[in-house]
Short mmCIF file of C-alpha atoms in Angstrom, two decimals:
data_model
loop_
_atom_site.label_atom_id
_atom_site.label_comp_id
_atom_site.label_asym_id
_atom_site.label_seq_id
_atom_site.Cartn_x
_atom_site.Cartn_y
_atom_site.Cartn_z
CA MET H 1 171.95 -38.91 -43.95
CA LYS H 2 170.83 -35.52 -41.28
CA VAL H 3 168.77 -36.73 -38.75
CA ILE H 4 167.31 -34.85 -35.94
CA ILE H 5 166.77 -36.04 -32.69
CA CYS H 6 165.37 -34.36 -29.75
CA GLY H 7 164.74 -35.68 -26.40
CA ALA H 8 168.14 -36.83 -24.85
CA GLY H 9 167.47 -39.90 -22.27
CA GLN H 10 167.90 -42.92 -22.13
CA VAL H 11 165.84 -43.95 -25.92
CA GLY H 12 167.09 -40.66 -27.22
CA TRP H 13 170.42 -41.32 -25.95
CA GLN H 14 170.09 -45.39 -28.09
CA ILE H 15 169.13 -43.97 -31.11
CA ALA H 16 172.08 -40.97 -31.41
CA ARG H 17 174.39 -43.75 -30.70
CA HIS H 18 173.56 -46.02 -33.59
CA LEU H 19 173.17 -44.25 -36.11
CA SER H 20 176.01 -41.67 -35.52
CA GLY H 21 178.20 -45.42 -35.65
CA GLU H 22 176.81 -45.53 -39.23
CA HIS H 23 178.12 -41.90 -40.08
CA ASN H 24 175.01 -40.72 -40.60
CA ASP H 25 175.48 -36.53 -40.27
CA VAL H 26 173.33 -36.66 -35.97
CA THR H 27 172.37 -33.70 -34.05
CA VAL H 28 170.50 -34.06 -30.53
CA VAL H 29 168.49 -31.20 -29.28
CA ASP H 30 166.88 -31.16 -25.43
CA ASN H 31 166.16 -28.61 -22.67
CA ASN H 32 168.80 -30.10 -19.73
CA PRO H 33 172.17 -28.90 -20.92
CA ASP H 34 173.68 -31.35 -19.32
CA LEU H 35 171.86 -34.62 -21.48
CA VAL H 36 173.03 -31.55 -24.38
CA ARG H 37 177.00 -32.37 -22.76
CA ARG H 38 176.96 -35.65 -22.78
CA ALA H 39 176.20 -36.90 -25.70
CA THR H 40 178.33 -34.85 -27.61
CA ASP H 41 180.91 -36.09 -24.91
CA THR H 42 180.20 -39.48 -25.73
CA LEU H 43 178.98 -40.41 -28.83
CA ASP H 44 179.90 -38.67 -33.05
CA VAL H 45 176.95 -35.79 -32.76
CA GLN H 46 176.34 -31.43 -32.41
CA GLY H 47 174.91 -30.93 -29.75
CA ILE H 48 171.82 -27.92 -28.95
CA ALA H 49 170.11 -26.51 -25.25
CA GLY H 50 166.58 -25.58 -25.88
CA PHE H 51 162.88 -26.80 -26.48
CA ALA H 52 162.47 -29.32 -29.36
CA SER H 53 159.18 -27.66 -30.77
CA TYR H 54 160.39 -23.95 -31.11
CA PRO H 55 160.92 -22.18 -33.63
CA ASP H 56 164.12 -21.28 -33.92
CA VAL H 57 166.01 -23.80 -31.97
CA LEU H 58 165.26 -26.88 -34.62
CA THR H 59 166.84 -24.13 -37.09
CA ARG H 60 170.54 -23.47 -34.73
CA ALA H 61 169.82 -28.11 -35.22
CA GLY H 62 169.68 -27.78 -38.66
CA ALA H 63 166.32 -28.67 -40.17
CA ARG H 64 166.14 -26.86 -43.07
CA ASP H 65 168.19 -29.88 -44.64
CA ALA H 66 167.55 -32.19 -41.68
CA ASP H 67 165.98 -35.82 -43.73
CA MET H 68 164.50 -36.85 -40.67
CA ILE H 69 162.93 -35.84 -37.17
CA ILE H 70 162.52 -38.78 -34.30
CA ALA H 71 160.89 -36.61 -31.35
CA ALA H 72 161.76 -38.99 -28.17
CA THR H 73 161.38 -36.30 -25.52
CA HIS H 74 158.82 -36.86 -22.05
CA SER H 75 156.44 -35.06 -23.39
CA ASP H 76 153.96 -36.54 -26.38
CA GLU H 77 152.17 -32.82 -26.60
CA VAL H 78 156.35 -32.11 -26.93
CA ASN H 79 157.02 -34.65 -29.83
CA MET H 80 153.77 -34.14 -31.42
CA VAL H 81 154.31 -29.83 -31.93
CA THR H 82 157.73 -31.09 -32.61
CA CYS H 83 156.57 -32.98 -36.03
CA GLN H 84 154.15 -30.24 -37.25
CA VAL H 85 156.70 -27.85 -37.09
CA ALA H 86 159.05 -30.18 -39.16
CA HIS H 87 156.61 -30.84 -41.26
CA SER H 88 155.00 -27.42 -42.09
CA VAL H 89 158.13 -24.63 -41.95
CA PHE H 90 161.22 -27.23 -42.25
CA SER H 91 159.23 -29.72 -45.40
CA ILE H 92 160.66 -32.66 -43.27
CA GLN H 93 160.30 -35.35 -45.05
CA ARG H 94 160.15 -38.05 -42.30
CA LYS H 95 158.54 -37.83 -38.88
CA ILE H 96 158.91 -40.11 -35.61
CA ALA H 97 156.64 -39.62 -32.89
CA ARG H 98 157.17 -40.91 -29.15
CA LEU H 99 153.84 -40.77 -28.29
CA ARG H 100 152.70 -42.15 -24.65
CA SER H 101 149.17 -40.91 -23.78
CA LYS H 102 146.43 -43.86 -24.43
CA SER H 103 144.12 -41.37 -25.35
CA TYR H 104 146.23 -40.61 -28.61
CA LEU H 105 146.30 -43.66 -30.03
CA GLU H 106 143.01 -44.85 -29.69
CA ALA H 107 142.14 -46.54 -33.13
CA ILE H 108 139.22 -43.56 -33.95
CA TYR H 109 141.41 -40.90 -33.84
CA SER H 110 144.21 -42.70 -36.50
CA ASP H 111 142.85 -39.84 -38.79
CA LEU H 112 144.55 -37.36 -36.19
CA TYR H 113 148.16 -38.53 -37.92
CA ARG H 114 147.23 -37.25 -41.59
CA ARG H 115 149.47 -35.26 -43.59
CA ASP H 116 147.19 -32.05 -44.05
CA HIS H 117 145.93 -32.95 -40.25
CA LEU H 118 149.09 -33.41 -37.56
CA PRO H 119 151.86 -34.94 -39.61
CA ILE H 120 153.85 -37.44 -37.84
CA ASP H 121 154.55 -40.55 -39.81
CA VAL H 122 155.26 -43.45 -37.57
CA VAL H 123 153.42 -43.14 -33.76
CA ILE H 124 155.90 -45.46 -31.63
CA SER H 125 153.38 -46.29 -28.26
CA PRO H 126 156.31 -47.39 -25.17
CA GLU H 127 153.96 -48.98 -23.34
CA ARG H 128 152.30 -51.31 -26.55
CA GLU H 129 155.72 -52.25 -27.65
CA VAL H 130 156.58 -53.85 -23.91
CA ALA H 131 153.13 -55.42 -23.46
CA ALA H 132 154.37 -57.01 -27.49
CA ALA H 133 157.72 -58.02 -25.73
CA ALA H 134 156.27 -59.55 -22.37
CA MET H 135 154.31 -61.66 -25.02
CA GLN H 136 157.28 -62.65 -26.45
CA ARG H 137 158.09 -63.76 -22.73
CA LEU H 138 155.39 -66.21 -21.97
CA SER H 139 155.68 -67.95 -25.94
CA ALA H 140 159.10 -68.66 -24.50
CA PRO H 141 158.31 -68.77 -21.19
CA ALA H 142 161.36 -71.48 -20.69
CA ALA H 143 163.78 -68.48 -22.36
CA PHE H 144 165.11 -65.50 -19.70
CA ASP H 145 165.32 -63.40 -23.63
CA THR H 146 163.66 -63.36 -26.63
CA GLU H 147 162.80 -61.31 -29.63
CA MET H 148 162.03 -62.29 -32.44
CA PHE H 149 163.67 -61.27 -36.49
CA MET H 150 163.32 -62.39 -40.36
CA GLU H 151 159.27 -61.04 -40.45
CA GLY H 152 158.37 -63.89 -37.09
CA GLY H 153 160.25 -66.75 -38.83
CA ALA H 154 163.40 -66.48 -36.55
CA GLN H 155 163.31 -66.15 -32.84
CA LEU H 156 166.68 -65.16 -30.47
CA LEU H 157 166.29 -67.12 -27.51
CA GLY H 158 168.04 -66.28 -24.27
CA VAL H 159 168.60 -69.41 -21.92
CA GLN H 160 170.04 -70.04 -19.16
CA ILE H 161 172.43 -73.48 -18.77
CA ASP H 162 171.07 -75.76 -15.24
CA GLU H 163 173.01 -78.59 -14.40
CA ASP H 164 170.05 -80.85 -16.19
CA CYS H 165 170.85 -79.27 -19.24
CA PRO H 166 171.80 -82.78 -22.18
CA VAL H 167 174.43 -80.42 -23.67
CA VAL H 168 176.68 -79.53 -20.63
CA ASN H 169 180.16 -79.31 -21.32
CA THR H 170 179.82 -80.63 -25.37
CA PRO H 171 181.75 -78.30 -27.64
CA LEU H 172 179.44 -76.63 -29.68
CA ARG H 173 180.07 -78.75 -32.91
CA GLN H 174 179.64 -81.50 -31.93
CA LEU H 175 175.59 -80.07 -31.12
CA THR H 176 175.00 -79.84 -35.34
CA ASP H 177 175.99 -83.39 -35.25
CA LEU H 178 173.96 -84.79 -32.35
CA PHE H 179 170.73 -82.66 -33.87
CA SER H 180 171.74 -82.30 -37.86
CA THR H 181 167.80 -81.62 -38.51
CA LEU H 182 168.19 -78.27 -35.65
CA ARG H 183 167.69 -74.58 -37.05
CA ALA H 184 169.48 -72.84 -34.12
CA ILE H 185 172.77 -71.48 -33.13
CA VAL H 186 174.52 -70.83 -30.46
CA VAL H 187 175.44 -67.39 -30.99
CA GLY H 188 176.76 -65.86 -27.46
CA ILE H 189 177.99 -66.65 -23.86
CA ARG H 190 177.84 -64.90 -20.96
CA ARG H 191 180.33 -66.45 -18.32
CA ASP H 192 181.07 -65.41 -14.88
CA GLY H 193 179.23 -61.54 -16.17
CA SER H 194 181.85 -62.01 -19.26
CA LEU H 195 179.57 -61.85 -22.69
CA PHE H 196 181.19 -63.59 -25.99
CA ALA H 197 180.51 -64.91 -29.14
CA PRO H 198 182.23 -68.55 -28.98
CA GLU H 199 183.44 -70.43 -30.87
CA PRO H 200 183.11 -74.00 -32.31
CA GLY H 201 185.12 -75.80 -29.59
CA ASP H 202 183.86 -74.08 -26.64
CA GLN H 203 182.34 -75.97 -24.26
CA LEU H 204 178.70 -74.86 -22.43
CA PHE H 205 179.30 -74.86 -18.95
CA VAL H 206 176.42 -75.35 -15.89
CA GLY H 207 176.02 -71.42 -14.84
CA ASP H 208 175.93 -69.46 -18.57
CA SER H 209 174.00 -68.01 -20.44
CA ALA H 210 173.51 -69.00 -24.21
CA TYR H 211 171.95 -66.63 -26.79
CA VAL H 212 170.55 -69.15 -29.46
CA PHE H 213 169.35 -68.29 -32.64
CA ALA H 214 166.34 -70.50 -33.77
CA HIS H 215 164.14 -71.41 -36.57
CA VAL H 216 160.56 -70.20 -35.09
CA ASP H 217 159.10 -73.56 -36.08
CA ASP H 218 161.91 -74.91 -33.87
CA VAL H 219 162.23 -73.24 -30.94
CA SER H 220 160.04 -75.60 -28.68
CA ARG H 221 162.76 -78.57 -29.47
CA THR H 222 165.77 -76.10 -29.22
CA ILE H 223 164.47 -75.37 -25.46
CA GLU H 224 163.79 -78.78 -24.76
CA VAL H 225 167.46 -79.82 -26.44
CA PHE H 226 168.84 -77.46 -23.20
CA GLY H 227 166.83 -79.70 -20.38
CA LYS H 228 163.54 -77.05 -21.11
CA GLN H 229 159.85 -77.72 -20.67
CA GLN H 230 157.40 -75.94 -22.36
CA LYS H 231 154.36 -74.97 -21.29
CA ARG H 232 151.04 -72.86 -21.92
CA GLN H 233 150.15 -69.85 -20.20
CA ASP H 234 147.06 -70.42 -18.80
CA ARG H 235 146.83 -68.47 -15.19
CA VAL H 236 149.32 -65.11 -15.35
CA VAL H 237 148.99 -62.79 -12.52
CA ILE H 238 149.14 -58.82 -13.49
CA VAL H 239 151.34 -57.00 -10.31
CA GLY H 240 150.84 -52.73 -11.84
CA GLY H 241 147.40 -51.47 -13.55
CA GLY H 242 148.78 -48.20 -15.20
CA ASN H 243 149.29 -48.20 -19.51
CA VAL H 244 151.83 -51.34 -19.99
CA GLY H 245 149.67 -53.26 -17.13
CA LEU H 246 146.58 -52.31 -19.35
CA GLU H 247 148.09 -52.83 -22.52
CA VAL H 248 149.43 -56.63 -21.73
CA ALA H 249 146.35 -57.27 -20.25
CA LYS H 250 144.18 -56.62 -23.43
CA ALA H 251 146.76 -58.67 -24.59
CA LEU H 252 146.43 -61.47 -22.60
CA GLU H 253 142.22 -61.13 -23.36
CA SER H 254 142.94 -61.14 -27.17
CA ARG H 255 145.39 -64.50 -26.99
CA THR H 256 143.23 -67.62 -28.64
CA GLY H 257 142.27 -70.40 -25.85
CA ARG H 258 141.62 -69.29 -22.23
CA THR H 259 144.41 -67.73 -20.10
CA ARG H 260 142.40 -66.73 -16.78
CA ALA H 261 144.37 -63.26 -16.25
CA LYS H 262 143.92 -61.59 -12.29
CA MET H 263 145.36 -57.90 -12.30
CA ILE H 264 147.06 -55.95 -8.69
CA GLU H 265 146.90 -52.49 -8.79
CA ARG H 266 147.37 -50.26 -5.82
CA ASN H 267 146.09 -46.53 -6.20
CA ARG H 268 142.24 -46.82 -6.29
CA LYS H 269 141.49 -44.91 -9.37
CA CYS H 270 143.87 -46.52 -11.74
CA ALA H 271 142.36 -49.63 -10.65
CA GLU H 272 138.87 -48.45 -11.41
CA ARG H 273 139.78 -47.57 -14.46
CA ALA H 274 141.25 -51.01 -15.21
CA ALA H 275 138.44 -52.86 -14.09
CA GLU H 276 136.51 -50.77 -16.09
CA THR H 277 138.20 -51.49 -19.24
CA LEU H 278 138.91 -55.15 -19.47
CA GLU H 279 136.21 -57.30 -20.28
CA ARG H 280 137.81 -61.08 -18.18
CA THR H 281 140.29 -59.87 -15.89
CA ILE H 282 139.70 -59.61 -12.57
CA VAL H 283 141.20 -56.48 -10.97
CA LEU H 284 142.02 -56.96 -7.01
CA ASN H 285 143.14 -52.70 -5.54
CA GLY H 286 145.74 -53.25 -3.40
CA ASP H 287 149.98 -53.67 -2.96
CA GLY H 288 151.06 -56.00 -4.93
CA LEU H 289 153.98 -56.90 -2.45
CA ASP H 290 150.80 -57.87 -0.28
CA ARG H 291 151.69 -62.09 0.88
CA SER H 292 147.54 -62.33 1.30
CA LEU H 293 146.85 -59.92 -1.66
CA MET H 294 149.05 -62.43 -3.84
CA ILE H 295 147.53 -65.26 -2.30
CA GLU H 296 144.17 -64.02 -3.12
CA ALA H 297 144.63 -63.61 -7.04
CA GLY H 298 146.02 -67.22 -7.20
CA ILE H 299 149.84 -66.55 -6.92
CA ASP H 300 150.00 -70.13 -5.69
CA ARG H 301 148.58 -71.62 -8.77
CA ALA H 302 149.20 -69.27 -11.14
CA ASP H 303 151.67 -70.46 -14.52
CA ALA H 304 152.99 -66.35 -15.03
CA MET H 305 153.94 -63.20 -13.16
CA LEU H 306 154.51 -60.30 -14.47
CA ALA H 307 155.33 -57.32 -12.69
CA VAL H 308 154.84 -54.08 -14.41
CA THR H 309 155.30 -50.91 -11.78
CA ASP H 310 156.82 -47.53 -12.96
CA ASP H 311 158.56 -48.59 -9.98
CA ASP H 312 161.48 -50.93 -10.67
CA LYS H 313 162.77 -52.58 -7.13
CA VAL H 314 158.82 -53.22 -6.93
CA ASN H 315 158.54 -54.78 -9.41
CA MET H 316 162.26 -57.41 -8.71
CA LEU H 317 160.59 -57.70 -4.80
CA ALA H 318 156.79 -58.26 -6.62
CA ALA H 319 158.66 -61.49 -8.61
CA VAL H 320 160.68 -62.68 -5.70
CA ARG H 321 157.96 -62.48 -3.46
CA ALA H 322 156.08 -64.71 -6.47
CA LYS H 323 159.07 -67.19 -6.55
CA ALA H 324 159.04 -67.65 -3.00
CA GLU H 325 154.62 -68.66 -3.14
CA GLY H 326 155.82 -71.09 -5.89
CA CYS H 327 154.87 -69.43 -9.03
CA PRO H 328 157.22 -70.89 -12.03
CA LEU H 329 157.25 -67.86 -14.55
CA ALA H 330 158.53 -64.65 -12.63
CA ILE H 331 159.33 -62.17 -15.31
CA ALA H 332 159.68 -58.02 -13.89
CA LEU H 333 159.95 -54.96 -16.00
CA ILE H 334 163.44 -53.69 -15.04
CA ASN H 335 164.52 -50.27 -16.55
CA ASP H 336 167.75 -49.89 -15.10
CA PRO H 337 169.68 -52.30 -16.66
CA THR H 338 172.51 -52.65 -13.91
CA LEU H 339 169.88 -53.92 -12.02
CA VAL H 340 169.73 -56.64 -14.61
CA PRO H 341 172.20 -58.95 -13.15
CA LEU H 342 171.01 -58.97 -9.75
CA MET H 343 168.19 -61.17 -11.31
CA ALA H 344 169.27 -64.73 -11.69
CA PRO H 345 170.76 -63.89 -7.98
CA LEU H 346 167.69 -62.79 -7.21
CA GLY H 347 165.51 -65.98 -8.72
CA ILE H 348 164.06 -63.45 -11.46
CA ASP H 349 163.27 -65.51 -14.64
CA ALA H 350 163.29 -62.33 -16.80
CA TYR H 351 163.01 -58.72 -18.13
CA ILE H 352 161.97 -56.83 -20.10
CA ASN H 353 164.00 -53.51 -20.64
CA PRO H 354 161.04 -50.96 -21.95
CA ARG H 355 163.67 -48.64 -23.41
CA ALA H 356 165.06 -51.62 -24.78
CA THR H 357 161.95 -52.01 -26.30
CA THR H 358 161.71 -48.73 -27.53
CA VAL H 359 165.13 -48.01 -29.32
CA SER H 360 164.27 -51.13 -31.18
CA SER H 361 160.87 -50.38 -32.66
CA ILE H 362 162.02 -46.90 -33.76
CA LEU H 363 164.92 -48.45 -35.31
CA ARG H 364 163.11 -51.22 -37.09
CA HIS H 365 161.45 -47.52 -39.20
CA ILE H 366 163.72 -45.66 -39.21
CA ARG H 367 166.98 -47.91 -41.56
CA TYR H 368 166.14 -47.62 -45.59
CA GLY H 369 166.25 -51.09 -47.04
CA ARG H 370 169.88 -52.98 -45.71
CA VAL H 371 169.54 -52.92 -42.17
CA ARG H 372 166.38 -54.34 -40.71
CA GLN H 373 166.46 -54.64 -36.82
CA VAL H 374 168.61 -53.72 -34.47
CA TYR H 375 168.74 -55.72 -30.34
CA SER H 376 170.63 -54.60 -27.89
CA ILE H 377 171.72 -57.74 -25.48
CA GLY H 378 172.55 -56.85 -21.72
CA ASP H 379 174.01 -53.44 -21.04
CA ALA H 380 174.16 -52.95 -24.56
CA GLU H 381 177.10 -54.54 -24.25
CA ALA H 382 176.20 -56.93 -28.39
CA GLU H 383 174.05 -56.49 -30.48
CA VAL H 384 171.89 -58.74 -33.09
CA ILE H 385 171.68 -57.09 -36.38
CA GLU H 386 169.39 -58.13 -39.84
CA ALA H 387 169.76 -56.55 -42.41
CA GLU H 388 168.87 -57.02 -46.52
CA VAL H 389 172.83 -58.30 -48.65
CA MET H 390 172.95 -55.42 -51.34
CA SER H 391 175.07 -55.31 -54.65
CA THR H 392 177.34 -53.30 -53.07
CA SER H 393 178.39 -55.54 -49.53
CA PRO H 394 181.19 -57.03 -49.79
CA MET H 395 179.29 -60.62 -48.28
CA ALA H 396 177.55 -60.17 -51.72
CA GLY H 397 178.76 -63.77 -53.72
CA GLN H 398 181.29 -64.89 -51.03
CA MET H 399 180.71 -67.97 -48.65
CA ILE H 400 180.27 -67.55 -45.39
CA ARG H 401 183.71 -69.37 -44.14
CA ASP H 402 185.23 -66.97 -47.17
CA ILE H 403 183.35 -63.37 -44.83
CA ASP H 404 186.27 -62.18 -42.99
CA PHE H 405 184.14 -61.47 -39.84
CA PRO H 406 185.37 -59.89 -36.92
CA GLU H 407 186.19 -62.78 -34.29
CA GLY H 408 183.24 -60.90 -31.47
CA VAL H 409 180.67 -61.85 -34.47
CA LEU H 410 178.74 -64.74 -35.57
CA VAL H 411 175.88 -65.53 -38.10
CA GLY H 412 172.83 -66.61 -36.28
CA ALA H 413 170.59 -67.15 -39.95
CA VAL H 414 169.95 -66.27 -43.36
CA SER H 415 166.93 -65.94 -45.07
CA LYS H 416 167.09 -66.99 -48.83
CA ASN H 417 163.49 -65.89 -50.89
CA GLY H 418 161.65 -65.55 -47.28
CA VAL H 419 162.95 -69.29 -46.43
CA VAL H 420 165.57 -68.87 -42.84
CA MET H 421 168.24 -71.24 -43.76
CA ARG H 422 170.61 -72.16 -40.40
CA PRO H 423 174.13 -71.35 -41.98
CA THR H 424 176.84 -73.38 -42.41
CA GLY H 425 180.20 -72.36 -44.18
CA GLY H 426 179.94 -73.60 -47.65
CA MET H 427 176.64 -71.26 -48.00
CA ARG H 428 177.04 -68.44 -50.50
CA ILE H 429 175.31 -65.45 -49.81
CA GLU H 430 173.40 -63.77 -52.08
CA GLU H 431 172.44 -60.19 -52.40
CA GLY H 432 168.77 -59.49 -51.26
CA ASP H 433 169.65 -62.83 -48.55
CA VAL H 434 168.35 -61.41 -45.54
CA ILE H 435 171.78 -62.34 -42.21
CA ALA H 436 171.26 -61.75 -38.99
CA LEU H 437 174.49 -61.22 -37.03
CA PHE H 438 175.32 -61.92 -33.59
CA ALA H 439 178.28 -59.11 -32.57
CA MET H 440 179.90 -57.76 -29.34
CA ALA H 441 179.54 -53.96 -29.48
CA ALA H 442 183.69 -52.90 -30.24
CA ASP H 443 183.10 -54.72 -33.33
CA VAL H 444 179.72 -53.39 -34.68
CA PRO H 445 181.33 -50.77 -37.19
CA GLU H 446 183.42 -53.46 -38.66
CA VAL H 447 180.16 -55.06 -38.83
CA GLU H 448 178.65 -51.95 -40.81
CA ARG H 449 181.18 -51.81 -43.39
CA LEU H 450 180.10 -55.37 -44.15
CA MET H 451 176.91 -54.05 -44.69
CA GLN H 452 177.91 -50.80 -46.97
CA VAL H 453 175.57 -49.42 -49.62
CA SER H 454 177.05 -47.21 -52.05
CA ILE H 455 175.47 -43.82 -51.64
CA ASP H 456 173.53 -43.84 -54.65
CA PHE H 457 171.62 -46.38 -52.32
CA PHE H 458 169.91 -43.78 -50.69
#
């Protein structure tokens, strides 16, 4: 498949990395030559320096025989015009655009993106993706990381192992015997800063961070097995009233049950806009790091605090302030992955990476059946890959114990005819099954080989 990616920032670079790693023909376009050079130096891609919306630039990028274009520049308007040019001039069949402005995303204007108007096949909104990620964090407050798989039938949970965890020092193979009906499996462990795929004889130690793949109906029980408690988040404080904060507040207002939310926004105009838009959320204008304003927002009685400003450091400090005032759950929006190791020492419970959520969302929309979802863990240290097993896959017809998986790969779950199951060595993988794999970054190419399909499939 020939793909043109417009925008070589973090989102564009990550998408290019995934697609080029699957042996697609990828060309990256950006008006910043340094970003283009970084992409061509680190990835197996071609690079073109220039404005993505210019027809001559797209011609140089090979648009005349491209199968797909992904417009992920920093400008909504450039992304929209790029898709229009791709359609009108080059007849590119599939066009994906990242759009941030709320006005472009209103449902009443959805006809704008019809093929006879402004032809965009898939519109990705980072703010909405982040809001959805925030709601997932709130649905599993005891986890520091979480993502849904298998059409909502399974969930990846990142769980911190504390001293009161009842399964500390227990070999993982014994967990199956102790909890025989629990549809959950530990697929990854971070210890002393290093992430690895555990073997059956490995144990969990205090201070570890475990990544657990669980059936959605067993999430609460899984959390309890690891010594955590689930609690409904009825009182929530949001620091930051921009586009992300607004989307989170609206999502909270739409929840079943009575969620009481308060928002703190420093910019007066943004605060006024939020107050006019939201129905039940109380909006306070002021500094989210101001202790007295935090107290006024009821941080000491809140069940959770979400810091979603556009400044990573403000989000981290707001989360630390919330914890100091007694808030049991603090979640921070973090764009810079190098800051993530500071979360645990600062006592911050969870974080959301908007770039990772946007990349995952785009990848979900560009796969052609075999790979349904990709979720990046940490600073691209590992991936959880959900894929449909094709007849041409080396896995088809084999029992799990007989598949030659690399050491850094573990099966998290298998879905047969829509039923999510915990994997066992004797389970046979058949054509049409959906499988979720945890893979260390170095082992991803081998996973892609195991998931390969014939060229006729496309």
